[in-house]
JSON list of C-alpha atoms in Angstrom, two decimals:
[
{"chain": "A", "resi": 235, "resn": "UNK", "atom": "CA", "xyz": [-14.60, -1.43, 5.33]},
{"chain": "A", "resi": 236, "resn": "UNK", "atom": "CA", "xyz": [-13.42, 1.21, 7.58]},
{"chain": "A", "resi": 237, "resn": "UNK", "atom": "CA", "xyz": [-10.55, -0.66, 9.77]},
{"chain": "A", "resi": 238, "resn": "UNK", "atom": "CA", "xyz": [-8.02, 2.00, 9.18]},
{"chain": "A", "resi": 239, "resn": "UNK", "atom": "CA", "xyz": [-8.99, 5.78, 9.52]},
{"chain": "A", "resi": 240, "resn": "UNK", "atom": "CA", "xyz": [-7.29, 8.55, 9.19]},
{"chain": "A", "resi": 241, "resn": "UNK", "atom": "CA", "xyz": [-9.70, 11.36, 10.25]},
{"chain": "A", "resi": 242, "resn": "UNK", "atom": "CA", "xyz": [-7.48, 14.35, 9.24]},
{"chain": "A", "resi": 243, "resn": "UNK", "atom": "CA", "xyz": [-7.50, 14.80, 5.24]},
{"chain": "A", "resi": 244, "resn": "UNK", "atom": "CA", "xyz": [-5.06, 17.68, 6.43]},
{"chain": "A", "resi": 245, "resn": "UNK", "atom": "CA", "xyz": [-2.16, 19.23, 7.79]},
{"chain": "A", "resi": 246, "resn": "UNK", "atom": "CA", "xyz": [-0.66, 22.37, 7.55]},
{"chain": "A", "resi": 247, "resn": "UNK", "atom": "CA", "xyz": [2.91, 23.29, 9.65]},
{"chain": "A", "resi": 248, "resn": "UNK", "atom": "CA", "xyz": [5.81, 25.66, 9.17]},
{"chain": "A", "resi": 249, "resn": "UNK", "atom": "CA", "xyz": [8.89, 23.88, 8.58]},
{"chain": "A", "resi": 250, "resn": "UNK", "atom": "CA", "xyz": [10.74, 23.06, 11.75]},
{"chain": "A", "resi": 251, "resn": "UNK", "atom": "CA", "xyz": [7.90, 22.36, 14.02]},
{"chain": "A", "resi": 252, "resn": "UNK", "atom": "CA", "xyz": [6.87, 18.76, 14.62]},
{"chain": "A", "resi": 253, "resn": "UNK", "atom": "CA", "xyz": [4.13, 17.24, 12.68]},
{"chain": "A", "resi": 254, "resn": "UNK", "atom": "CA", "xyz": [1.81, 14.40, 14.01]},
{"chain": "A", "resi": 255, "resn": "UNK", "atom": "CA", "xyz": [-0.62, 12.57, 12.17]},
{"chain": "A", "resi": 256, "resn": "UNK", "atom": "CA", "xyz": [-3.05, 10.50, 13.46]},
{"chain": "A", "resi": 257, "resn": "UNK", "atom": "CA", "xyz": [-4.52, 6.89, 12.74]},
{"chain": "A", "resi": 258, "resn": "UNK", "atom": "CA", "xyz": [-7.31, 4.78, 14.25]},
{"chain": "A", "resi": 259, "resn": "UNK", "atom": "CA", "xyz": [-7.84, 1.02, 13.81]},
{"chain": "A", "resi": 260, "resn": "UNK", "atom": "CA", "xyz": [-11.01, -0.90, 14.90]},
{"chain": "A", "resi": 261, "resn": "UNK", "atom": "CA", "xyz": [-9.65, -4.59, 14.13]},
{"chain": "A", "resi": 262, "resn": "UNK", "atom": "CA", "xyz": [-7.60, -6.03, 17.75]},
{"chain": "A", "resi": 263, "resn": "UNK", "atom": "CA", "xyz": [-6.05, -8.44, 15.16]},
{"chain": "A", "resi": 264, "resn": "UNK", "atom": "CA", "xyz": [-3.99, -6.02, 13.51]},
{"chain": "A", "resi": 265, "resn": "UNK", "atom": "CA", "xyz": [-0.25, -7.09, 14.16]},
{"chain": "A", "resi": 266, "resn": "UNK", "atom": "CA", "xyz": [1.64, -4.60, 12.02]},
{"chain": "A", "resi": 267, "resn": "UNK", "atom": "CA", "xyz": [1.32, -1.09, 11.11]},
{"chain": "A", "resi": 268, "resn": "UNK", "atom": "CA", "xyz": [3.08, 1.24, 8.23]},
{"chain": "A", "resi": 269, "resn": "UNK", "atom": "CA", "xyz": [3.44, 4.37, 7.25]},
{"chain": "A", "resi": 270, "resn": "UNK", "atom": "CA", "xyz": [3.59, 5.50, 3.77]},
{"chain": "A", "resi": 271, "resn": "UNK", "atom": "CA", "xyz": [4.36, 8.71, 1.72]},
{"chain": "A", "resi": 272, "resn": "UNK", "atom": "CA", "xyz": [2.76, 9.33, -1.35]},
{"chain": "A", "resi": 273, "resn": "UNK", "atom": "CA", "xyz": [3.31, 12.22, -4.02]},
{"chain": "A", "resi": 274, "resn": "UNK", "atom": "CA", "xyz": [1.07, 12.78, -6.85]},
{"chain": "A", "resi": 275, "resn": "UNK", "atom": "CA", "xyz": [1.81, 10.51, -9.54]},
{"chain": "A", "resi": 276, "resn": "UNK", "atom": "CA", "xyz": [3.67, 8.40, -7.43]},
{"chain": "A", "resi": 277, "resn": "UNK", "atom": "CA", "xyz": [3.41, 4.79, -5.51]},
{"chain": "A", "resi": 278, "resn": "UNK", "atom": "CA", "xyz": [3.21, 4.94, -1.91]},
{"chain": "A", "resi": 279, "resn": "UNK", "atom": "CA", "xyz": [6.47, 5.03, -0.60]},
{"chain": "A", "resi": 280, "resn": "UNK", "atom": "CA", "xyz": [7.64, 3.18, 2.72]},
{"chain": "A", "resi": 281, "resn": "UNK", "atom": "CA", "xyz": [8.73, 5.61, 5.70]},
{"chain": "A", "resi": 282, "resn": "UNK", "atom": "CA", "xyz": [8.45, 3.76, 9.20]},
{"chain": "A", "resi": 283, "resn": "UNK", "atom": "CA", "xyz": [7.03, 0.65, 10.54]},
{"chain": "A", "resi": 284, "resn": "UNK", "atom": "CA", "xyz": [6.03, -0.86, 13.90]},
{"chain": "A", "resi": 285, "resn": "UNK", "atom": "CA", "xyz": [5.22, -4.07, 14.92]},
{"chain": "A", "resi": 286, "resn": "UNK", "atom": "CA", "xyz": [2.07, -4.83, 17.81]},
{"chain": "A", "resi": 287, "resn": "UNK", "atom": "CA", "xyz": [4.73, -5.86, 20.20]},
{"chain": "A", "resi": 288, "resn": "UNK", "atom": "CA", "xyz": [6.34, -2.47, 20.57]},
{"chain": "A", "resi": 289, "resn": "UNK", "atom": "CA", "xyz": [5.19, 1.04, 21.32]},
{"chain": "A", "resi": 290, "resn": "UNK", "atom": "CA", "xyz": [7.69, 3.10, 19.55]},
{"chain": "A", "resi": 291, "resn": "UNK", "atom": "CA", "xyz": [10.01, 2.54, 16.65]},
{"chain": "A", "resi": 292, "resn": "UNK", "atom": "CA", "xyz": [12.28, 5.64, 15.45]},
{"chain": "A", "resi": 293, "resn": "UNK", "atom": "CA", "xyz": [13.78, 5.87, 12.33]},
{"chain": "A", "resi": 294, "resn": "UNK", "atom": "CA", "xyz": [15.67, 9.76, 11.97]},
{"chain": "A", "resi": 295, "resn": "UNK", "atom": "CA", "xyz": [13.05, 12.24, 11.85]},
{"chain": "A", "resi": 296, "resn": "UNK", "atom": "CA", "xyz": [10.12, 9.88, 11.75]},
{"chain": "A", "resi": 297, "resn": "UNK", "atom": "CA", "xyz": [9.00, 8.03, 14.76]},
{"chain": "A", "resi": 298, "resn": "UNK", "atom": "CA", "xyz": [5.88, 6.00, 15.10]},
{"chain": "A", "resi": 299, "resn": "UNK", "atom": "CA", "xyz": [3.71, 5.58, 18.26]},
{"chain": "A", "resi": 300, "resn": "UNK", "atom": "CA", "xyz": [1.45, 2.96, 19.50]},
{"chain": "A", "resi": 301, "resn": "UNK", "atom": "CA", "xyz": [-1.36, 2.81, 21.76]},
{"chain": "A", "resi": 302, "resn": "UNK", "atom": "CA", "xyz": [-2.76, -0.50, 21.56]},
{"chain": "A", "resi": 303, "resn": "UNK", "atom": "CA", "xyz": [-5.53, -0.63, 24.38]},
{"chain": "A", "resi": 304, "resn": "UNK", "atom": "CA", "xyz": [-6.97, 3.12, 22.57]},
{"chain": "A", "resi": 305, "resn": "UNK", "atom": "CA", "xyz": [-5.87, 1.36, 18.72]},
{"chain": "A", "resi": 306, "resn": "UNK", "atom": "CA", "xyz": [-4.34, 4.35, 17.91]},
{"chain": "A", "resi": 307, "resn": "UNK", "atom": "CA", "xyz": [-1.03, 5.34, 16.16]},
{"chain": "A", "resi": 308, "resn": "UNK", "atom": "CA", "xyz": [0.66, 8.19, 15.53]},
{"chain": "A", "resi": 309, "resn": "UNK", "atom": "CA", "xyz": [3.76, 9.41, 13.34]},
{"chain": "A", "resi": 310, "resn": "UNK", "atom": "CA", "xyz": [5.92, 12.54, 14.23]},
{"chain": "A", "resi": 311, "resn": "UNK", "atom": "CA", "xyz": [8.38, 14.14, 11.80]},
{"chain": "A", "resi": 312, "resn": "UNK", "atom": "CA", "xyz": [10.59, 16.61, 13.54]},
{"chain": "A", "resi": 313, "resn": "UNK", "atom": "CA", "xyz": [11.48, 18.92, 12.22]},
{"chain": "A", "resi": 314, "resn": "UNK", "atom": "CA", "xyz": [9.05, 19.30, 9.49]},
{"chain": "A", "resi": 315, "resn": "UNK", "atom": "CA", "xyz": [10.88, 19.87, 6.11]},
{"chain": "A", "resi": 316, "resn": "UNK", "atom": "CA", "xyz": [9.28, 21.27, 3.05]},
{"chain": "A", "resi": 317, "resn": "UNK", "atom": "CA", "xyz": [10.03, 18.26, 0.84]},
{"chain": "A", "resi": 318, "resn": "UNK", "atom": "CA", "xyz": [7.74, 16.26, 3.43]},
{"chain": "A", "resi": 319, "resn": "UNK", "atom": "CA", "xyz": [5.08, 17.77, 2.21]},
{"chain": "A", "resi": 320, "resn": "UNK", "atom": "CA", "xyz": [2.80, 14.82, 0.49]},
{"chain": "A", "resi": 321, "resn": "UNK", "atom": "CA", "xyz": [-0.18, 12.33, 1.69]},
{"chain": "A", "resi": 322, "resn": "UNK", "atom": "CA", "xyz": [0.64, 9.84, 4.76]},
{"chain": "A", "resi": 323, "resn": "UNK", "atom": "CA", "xyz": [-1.32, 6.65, 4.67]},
{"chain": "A", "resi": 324, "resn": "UNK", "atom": "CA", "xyz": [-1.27, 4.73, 7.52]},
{"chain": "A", "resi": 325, "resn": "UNK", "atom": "CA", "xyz": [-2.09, 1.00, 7.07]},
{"chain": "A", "resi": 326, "resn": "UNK", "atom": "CA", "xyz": [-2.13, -2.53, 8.91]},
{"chain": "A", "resi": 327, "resn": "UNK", "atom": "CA", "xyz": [-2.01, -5.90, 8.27]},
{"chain": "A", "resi": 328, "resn": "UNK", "atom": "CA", "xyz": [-3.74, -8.37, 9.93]},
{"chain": "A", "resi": 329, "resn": "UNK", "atom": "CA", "xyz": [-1.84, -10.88, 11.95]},
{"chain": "A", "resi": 330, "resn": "UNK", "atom": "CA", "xyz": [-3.80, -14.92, 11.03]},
{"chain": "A", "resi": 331, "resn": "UNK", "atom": "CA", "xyz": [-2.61, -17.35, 9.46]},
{"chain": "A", "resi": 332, "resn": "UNK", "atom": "CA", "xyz": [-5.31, -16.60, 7.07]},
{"chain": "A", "resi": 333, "resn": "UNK", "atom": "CA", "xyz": [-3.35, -13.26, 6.01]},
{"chain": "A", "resi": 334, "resn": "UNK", "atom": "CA", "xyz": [-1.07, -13.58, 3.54]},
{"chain": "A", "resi": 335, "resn": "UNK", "atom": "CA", "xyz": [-0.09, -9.70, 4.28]},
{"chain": "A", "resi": 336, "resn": "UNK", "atom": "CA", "xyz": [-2.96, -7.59, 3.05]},
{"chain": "A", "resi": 337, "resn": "UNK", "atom": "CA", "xyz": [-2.34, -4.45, 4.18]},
{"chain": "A", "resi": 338, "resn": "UNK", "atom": "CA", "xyz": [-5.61, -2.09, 4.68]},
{"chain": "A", "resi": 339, "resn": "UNK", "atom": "CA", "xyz": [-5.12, 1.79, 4.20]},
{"chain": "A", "resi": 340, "resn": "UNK", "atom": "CA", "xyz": [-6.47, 4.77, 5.75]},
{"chain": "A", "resi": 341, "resn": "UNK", "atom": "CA", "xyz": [-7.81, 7.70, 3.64]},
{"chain": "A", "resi": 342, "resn": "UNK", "atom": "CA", "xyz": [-4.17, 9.33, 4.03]},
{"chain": "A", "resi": 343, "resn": "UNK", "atom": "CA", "xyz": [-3.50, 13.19, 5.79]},
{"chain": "A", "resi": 344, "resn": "UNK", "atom": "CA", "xyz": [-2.21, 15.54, 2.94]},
{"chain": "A", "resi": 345, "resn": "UNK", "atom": "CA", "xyz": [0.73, 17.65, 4.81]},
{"chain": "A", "resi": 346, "resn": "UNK", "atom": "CA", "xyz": [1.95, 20.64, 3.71]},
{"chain": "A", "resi": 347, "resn": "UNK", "atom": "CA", "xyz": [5.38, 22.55, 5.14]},
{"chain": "A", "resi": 348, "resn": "UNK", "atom": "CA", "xyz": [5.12, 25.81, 4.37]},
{"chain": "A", "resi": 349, "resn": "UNK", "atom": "CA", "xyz": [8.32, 27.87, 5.20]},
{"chain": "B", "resi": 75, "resn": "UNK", "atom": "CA", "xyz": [18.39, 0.75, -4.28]},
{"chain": "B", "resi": 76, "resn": "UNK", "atom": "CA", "xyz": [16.38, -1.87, -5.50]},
{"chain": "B", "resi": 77, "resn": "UNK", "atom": "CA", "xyz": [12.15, -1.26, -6.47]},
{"chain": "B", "resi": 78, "resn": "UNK", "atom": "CA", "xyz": [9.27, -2.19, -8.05]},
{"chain": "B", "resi": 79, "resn": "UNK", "atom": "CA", "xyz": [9.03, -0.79, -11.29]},
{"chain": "B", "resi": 80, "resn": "UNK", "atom": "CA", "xyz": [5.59, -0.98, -13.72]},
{"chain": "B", "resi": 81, "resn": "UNK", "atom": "CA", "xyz": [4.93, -0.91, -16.74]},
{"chain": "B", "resi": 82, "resn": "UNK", "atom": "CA", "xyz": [3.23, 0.81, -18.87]},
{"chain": "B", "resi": 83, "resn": "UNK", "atom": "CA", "xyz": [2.90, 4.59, -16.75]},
{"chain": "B", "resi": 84, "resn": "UNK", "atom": "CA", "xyz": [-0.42, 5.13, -18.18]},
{"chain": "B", "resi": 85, "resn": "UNK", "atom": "CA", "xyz": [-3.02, 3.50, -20.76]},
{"chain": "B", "resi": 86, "resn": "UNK", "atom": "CA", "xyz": [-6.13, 4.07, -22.36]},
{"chain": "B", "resi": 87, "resn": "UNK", "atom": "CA", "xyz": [-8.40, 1.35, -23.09]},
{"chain": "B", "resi": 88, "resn": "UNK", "atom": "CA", "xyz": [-11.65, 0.89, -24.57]},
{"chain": "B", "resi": 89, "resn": "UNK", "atom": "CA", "xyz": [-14.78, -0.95, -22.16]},
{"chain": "B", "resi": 90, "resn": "UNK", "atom": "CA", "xyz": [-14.78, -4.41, -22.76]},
{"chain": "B", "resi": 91, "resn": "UNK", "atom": "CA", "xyz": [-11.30, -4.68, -23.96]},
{"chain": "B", "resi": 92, "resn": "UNK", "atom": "CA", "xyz": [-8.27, -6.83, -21.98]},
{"chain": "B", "resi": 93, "resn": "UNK", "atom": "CA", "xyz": [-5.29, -4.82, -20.55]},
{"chain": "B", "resi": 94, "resn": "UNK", "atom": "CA", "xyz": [-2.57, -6.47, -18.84]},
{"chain": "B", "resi": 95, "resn": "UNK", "atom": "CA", "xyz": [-0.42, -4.91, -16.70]},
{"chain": "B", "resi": 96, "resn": "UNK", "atom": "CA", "xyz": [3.24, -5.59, -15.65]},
{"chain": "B", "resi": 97, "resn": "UNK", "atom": "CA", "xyz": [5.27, -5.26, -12.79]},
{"chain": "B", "resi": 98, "resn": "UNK", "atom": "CA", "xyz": [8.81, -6.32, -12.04]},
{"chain": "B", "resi": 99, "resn": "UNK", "atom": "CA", "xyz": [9.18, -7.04, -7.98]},
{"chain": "B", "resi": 100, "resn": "UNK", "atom": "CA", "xyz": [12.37, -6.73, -6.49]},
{"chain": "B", "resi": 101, "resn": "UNK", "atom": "CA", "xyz": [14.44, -9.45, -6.97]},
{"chain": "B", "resi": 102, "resn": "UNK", "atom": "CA", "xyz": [14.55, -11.48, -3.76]},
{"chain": "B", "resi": 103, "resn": "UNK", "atom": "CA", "xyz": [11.67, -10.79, -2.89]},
{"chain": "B", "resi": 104, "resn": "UNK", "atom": "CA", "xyz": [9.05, -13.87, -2.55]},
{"chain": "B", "resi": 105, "resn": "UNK", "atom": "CA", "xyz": [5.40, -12.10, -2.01]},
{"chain": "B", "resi": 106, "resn": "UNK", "atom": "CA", "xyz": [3.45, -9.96, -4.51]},
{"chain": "B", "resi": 107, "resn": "UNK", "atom": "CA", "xyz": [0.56, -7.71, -4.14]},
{"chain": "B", "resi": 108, "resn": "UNK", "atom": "CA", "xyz": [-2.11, -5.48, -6.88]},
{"chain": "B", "resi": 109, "resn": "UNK", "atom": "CA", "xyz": [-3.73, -2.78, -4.88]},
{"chain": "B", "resi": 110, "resn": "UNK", "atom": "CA", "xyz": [-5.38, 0.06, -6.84]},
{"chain": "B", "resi": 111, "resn": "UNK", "atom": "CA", "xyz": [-6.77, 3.56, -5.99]},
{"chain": "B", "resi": 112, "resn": "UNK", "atom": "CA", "xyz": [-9.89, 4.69, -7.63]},
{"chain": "B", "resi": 113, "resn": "UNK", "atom": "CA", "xyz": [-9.69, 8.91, -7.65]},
{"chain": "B", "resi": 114, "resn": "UNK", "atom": "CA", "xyz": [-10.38, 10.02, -4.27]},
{"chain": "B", "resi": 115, "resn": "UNK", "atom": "CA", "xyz": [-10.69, 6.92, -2.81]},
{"chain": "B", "resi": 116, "resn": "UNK", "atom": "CA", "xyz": [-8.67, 4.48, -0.42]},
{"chain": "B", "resi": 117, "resn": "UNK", "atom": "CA", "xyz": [-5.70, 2.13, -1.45]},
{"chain": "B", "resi": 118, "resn": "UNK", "atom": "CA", "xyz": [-7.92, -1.26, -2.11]},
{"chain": "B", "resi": 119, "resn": "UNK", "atom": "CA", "xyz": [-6.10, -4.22, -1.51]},
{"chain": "B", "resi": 120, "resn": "UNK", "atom": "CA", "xyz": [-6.78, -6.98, -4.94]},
{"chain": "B", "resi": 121, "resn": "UNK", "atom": "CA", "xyz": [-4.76, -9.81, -4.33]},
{"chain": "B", "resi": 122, "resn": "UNK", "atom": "CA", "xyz": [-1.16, -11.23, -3.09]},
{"chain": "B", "resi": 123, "resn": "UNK", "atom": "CA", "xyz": [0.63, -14.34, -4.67]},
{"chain": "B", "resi": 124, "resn": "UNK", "atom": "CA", "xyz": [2.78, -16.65, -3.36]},
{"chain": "B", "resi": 125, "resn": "UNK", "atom": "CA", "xyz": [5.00, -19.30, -4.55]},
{"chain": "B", "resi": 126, "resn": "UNK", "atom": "CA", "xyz": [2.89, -19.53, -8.41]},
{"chain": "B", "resi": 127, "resn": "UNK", "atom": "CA", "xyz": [-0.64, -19.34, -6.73]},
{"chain": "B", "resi": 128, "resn": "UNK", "atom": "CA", "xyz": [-2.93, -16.54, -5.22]},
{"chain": "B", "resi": 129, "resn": "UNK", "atom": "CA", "xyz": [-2.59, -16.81, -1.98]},
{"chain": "B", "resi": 130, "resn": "UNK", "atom": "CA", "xyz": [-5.88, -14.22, -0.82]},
{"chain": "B", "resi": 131, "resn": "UNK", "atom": "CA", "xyz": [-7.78, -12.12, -3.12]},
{"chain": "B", "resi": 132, "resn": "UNK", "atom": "CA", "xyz": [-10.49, -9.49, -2.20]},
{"chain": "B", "resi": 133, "resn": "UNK", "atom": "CA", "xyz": [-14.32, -9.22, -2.89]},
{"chain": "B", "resi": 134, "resn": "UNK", "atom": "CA", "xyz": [-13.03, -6.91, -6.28]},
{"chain": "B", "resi": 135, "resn": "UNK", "atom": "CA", "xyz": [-10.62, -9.63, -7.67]},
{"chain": "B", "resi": 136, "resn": "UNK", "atom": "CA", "xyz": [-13.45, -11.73, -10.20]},
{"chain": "B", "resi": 137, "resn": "UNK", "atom": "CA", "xyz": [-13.22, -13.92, -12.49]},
{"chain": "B", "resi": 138, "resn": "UNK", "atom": "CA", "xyz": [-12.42, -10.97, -14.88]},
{"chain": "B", "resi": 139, "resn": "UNK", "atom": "CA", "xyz": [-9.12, -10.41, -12.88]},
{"chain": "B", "resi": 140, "resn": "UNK", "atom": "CA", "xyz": [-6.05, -12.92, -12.80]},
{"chain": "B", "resi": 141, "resn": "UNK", "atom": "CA", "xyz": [-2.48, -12.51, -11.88]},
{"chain": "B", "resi": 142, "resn": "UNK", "atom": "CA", "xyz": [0.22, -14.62, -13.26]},
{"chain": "B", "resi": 143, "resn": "UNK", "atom": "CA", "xyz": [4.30, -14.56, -12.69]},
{"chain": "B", "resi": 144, "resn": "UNK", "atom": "CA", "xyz": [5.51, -15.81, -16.20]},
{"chain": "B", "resi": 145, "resn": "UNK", "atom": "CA", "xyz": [8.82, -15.80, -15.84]},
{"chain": "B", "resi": 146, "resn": "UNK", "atom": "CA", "xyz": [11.24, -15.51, -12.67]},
{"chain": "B", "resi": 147, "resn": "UNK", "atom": "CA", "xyz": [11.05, -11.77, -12.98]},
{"chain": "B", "resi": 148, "resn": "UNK", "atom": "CA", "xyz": [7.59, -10.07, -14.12]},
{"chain": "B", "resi": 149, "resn": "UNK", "atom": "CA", "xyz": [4.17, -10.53, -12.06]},
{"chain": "B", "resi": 150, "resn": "UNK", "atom": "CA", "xyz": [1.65, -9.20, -14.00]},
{"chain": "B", "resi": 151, "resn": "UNK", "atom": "CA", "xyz": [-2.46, -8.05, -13.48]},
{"chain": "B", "resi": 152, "resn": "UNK", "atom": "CA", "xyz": [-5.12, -9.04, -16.38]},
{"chain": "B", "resi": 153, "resn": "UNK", "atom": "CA", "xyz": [-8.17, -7.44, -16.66]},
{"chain": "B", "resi": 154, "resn": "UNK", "atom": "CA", "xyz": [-10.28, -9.90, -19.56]},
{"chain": "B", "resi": 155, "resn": "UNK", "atom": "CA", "xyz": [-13.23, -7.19, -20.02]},
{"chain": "B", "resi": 156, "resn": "UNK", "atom": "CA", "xyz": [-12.54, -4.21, -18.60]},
{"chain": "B", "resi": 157, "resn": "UNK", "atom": "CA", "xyz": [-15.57, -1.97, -17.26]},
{"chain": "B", "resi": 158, "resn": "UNK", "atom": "CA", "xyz": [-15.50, 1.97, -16.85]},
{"chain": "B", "resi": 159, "resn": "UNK", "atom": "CA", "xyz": [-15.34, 1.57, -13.04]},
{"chain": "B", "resi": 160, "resn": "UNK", "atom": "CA", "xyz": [-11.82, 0.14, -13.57]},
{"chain": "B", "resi": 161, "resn": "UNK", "atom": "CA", "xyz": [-10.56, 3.04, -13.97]},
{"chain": "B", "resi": 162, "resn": "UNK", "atom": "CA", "xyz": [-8.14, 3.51, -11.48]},
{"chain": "B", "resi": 163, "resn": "UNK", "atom": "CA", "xyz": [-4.65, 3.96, -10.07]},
{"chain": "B", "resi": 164, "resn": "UNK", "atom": "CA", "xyz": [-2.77, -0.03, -10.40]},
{"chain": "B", "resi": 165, "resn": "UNK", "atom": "CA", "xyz": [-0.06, -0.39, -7.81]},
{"chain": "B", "resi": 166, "resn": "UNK", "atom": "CA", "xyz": [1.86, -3.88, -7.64]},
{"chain": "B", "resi": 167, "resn": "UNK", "atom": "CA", "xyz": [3.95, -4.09, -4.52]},
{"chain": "B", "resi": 168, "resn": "UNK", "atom": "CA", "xyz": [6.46, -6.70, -3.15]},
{"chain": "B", "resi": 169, "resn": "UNK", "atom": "CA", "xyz": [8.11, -8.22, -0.10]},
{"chain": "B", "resi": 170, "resn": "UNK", "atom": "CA", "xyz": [10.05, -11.00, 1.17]},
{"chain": "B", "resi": 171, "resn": "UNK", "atom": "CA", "xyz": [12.51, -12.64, 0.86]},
{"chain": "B", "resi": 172, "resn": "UNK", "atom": "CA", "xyz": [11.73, -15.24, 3.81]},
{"chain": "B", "resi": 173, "resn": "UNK", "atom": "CA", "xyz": [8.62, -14.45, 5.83]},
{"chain": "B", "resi": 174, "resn": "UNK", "atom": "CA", "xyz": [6.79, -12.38, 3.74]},
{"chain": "B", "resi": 175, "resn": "UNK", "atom": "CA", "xyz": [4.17, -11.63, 6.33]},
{"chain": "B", "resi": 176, "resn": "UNK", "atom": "CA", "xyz": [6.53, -10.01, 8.65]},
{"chain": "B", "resi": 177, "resn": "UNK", "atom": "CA", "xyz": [8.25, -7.91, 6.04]},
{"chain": "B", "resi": 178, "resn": "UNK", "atom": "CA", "xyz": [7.45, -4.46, 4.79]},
{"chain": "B", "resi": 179, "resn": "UNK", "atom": "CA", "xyz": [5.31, -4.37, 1.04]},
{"chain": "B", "resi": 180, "resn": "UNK", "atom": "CA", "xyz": [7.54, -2.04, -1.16]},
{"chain": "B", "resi": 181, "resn": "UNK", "atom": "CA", "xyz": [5.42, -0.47, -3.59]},
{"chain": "B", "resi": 182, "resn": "UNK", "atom": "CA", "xyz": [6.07, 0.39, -7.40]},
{"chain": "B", "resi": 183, "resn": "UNK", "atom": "CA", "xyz": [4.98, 3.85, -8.95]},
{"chain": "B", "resi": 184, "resn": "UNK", "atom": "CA", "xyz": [1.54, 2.45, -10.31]},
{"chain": "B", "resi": 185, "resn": "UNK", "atom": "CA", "xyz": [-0.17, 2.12, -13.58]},
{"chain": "B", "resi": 186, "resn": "UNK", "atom": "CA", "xyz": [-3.08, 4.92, -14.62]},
{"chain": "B", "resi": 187, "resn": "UNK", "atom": "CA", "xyz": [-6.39, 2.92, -16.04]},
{"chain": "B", "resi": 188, "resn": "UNK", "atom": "CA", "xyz": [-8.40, 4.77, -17.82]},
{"chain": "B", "resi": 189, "resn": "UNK", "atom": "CA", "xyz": [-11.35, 2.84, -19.36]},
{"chain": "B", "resi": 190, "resn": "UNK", "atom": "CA", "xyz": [-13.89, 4.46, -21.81]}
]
């Protein structure tokens, strides 16, 4: 099941810069999208969401981007701080009445900040 | 601020034995979710429960799995026989309180399965 990808298992940038991770999503049915920060040992931990109806939510640094005719979404953090460093899954929930809000994940971007 | 927290952090069990795990969802919160990560693989979506019944389950939630909220606070994950390839990362995660399916699934910081 490969509805959510994330096709960069990394990301390296120097704090300050902007980072931007990616996410694809296959299913048209998708009505909500998430991001989520996870360190090691650690539940995933909610950063920025974005409903199908809008193209851009901001939230501080974070702001998430959508581009539903390509199915793509995108977070930036500017400016990259070294305590963002950590995996980003991106994930979606389908939008029927048959979804009781499972949310499927992506395979998560590891980002590292160096200084 | 108000989370998920799980018990216990980690255990060890042997194959074929029961574990139960527990999670306490936040408060108000009306919606609860088990997800788990097996080592280097995706967050896996189990099952989400809704006013005392399961309300979807996935293709890994079998009859050996079942989720039950006790008491008005703890929601909890039972594994009856548990097989090596449960080992895993257990995450329970909540949301609500009114439309659960347009609110955001706060996650708690996971249970580590090992099975031998």
């Amino acid at each position: 099941d490969q509805q959510v990808k994330q096709n960069s298992p990394s990301l390296s940038v120097q704090e300050g810069r902007i980072s931007i991770l990616n996410c694809d999503y296959t299913n048209s049915m998708f009505d909500y999208f998430l991001w989520y920060k996870k360190y090691p040992a650690e539940g995933p931990t909610f950063l920025i969401s974005i409903s199908s109806i809008k193209d851009k939510n901001e939230d501080g640094r974070f702001t998430v981007f959508l581009n539903k005719s390509a199915k793509h979404l995108s977070l930036h953090i500017v400016p990259s701080q070294p305590g963002d460093s950590a995996v980003y899954f991106c994930a979606a929930r389908l939008g029927s009445d048959d979804s009781w809000g499972k949310l499927q994940f992506g395979a998560g971007t590891q980002v590292v900040v160096t200084p | 601020e108000p989370e998920v927290t799980q018990t216990p952090s980690h255990q060890v069990t042997q194959m074929g034995q029961e574990v139960i795990l527990r999670c306490v969802p936040i408060s108000n919160h009306l919606y609860f979710y088990w997800y788990r990560q097996i080592l280097g693989q995706k967050v896996e979506f189990l099952v989400s429960f809704y006013n005392n019944e399961i309300s979807e389950k996935s293709e890994i939630f079998d009859d050996q799995f079942s989720v039950e909220r006790p008491d008005g606070s703890n929601f909890t994950l039972k594994i009856r026989s548990t097989k090596l390839e449960d080992s895993a990362m257990y995450f329970c995660a909540s949301s609500g309180p009114r439309d659960g399916r347009q609110e955001t699934q706060y996650f708690g910081p996971g249970t580590r399965l090992l099975v031998l």
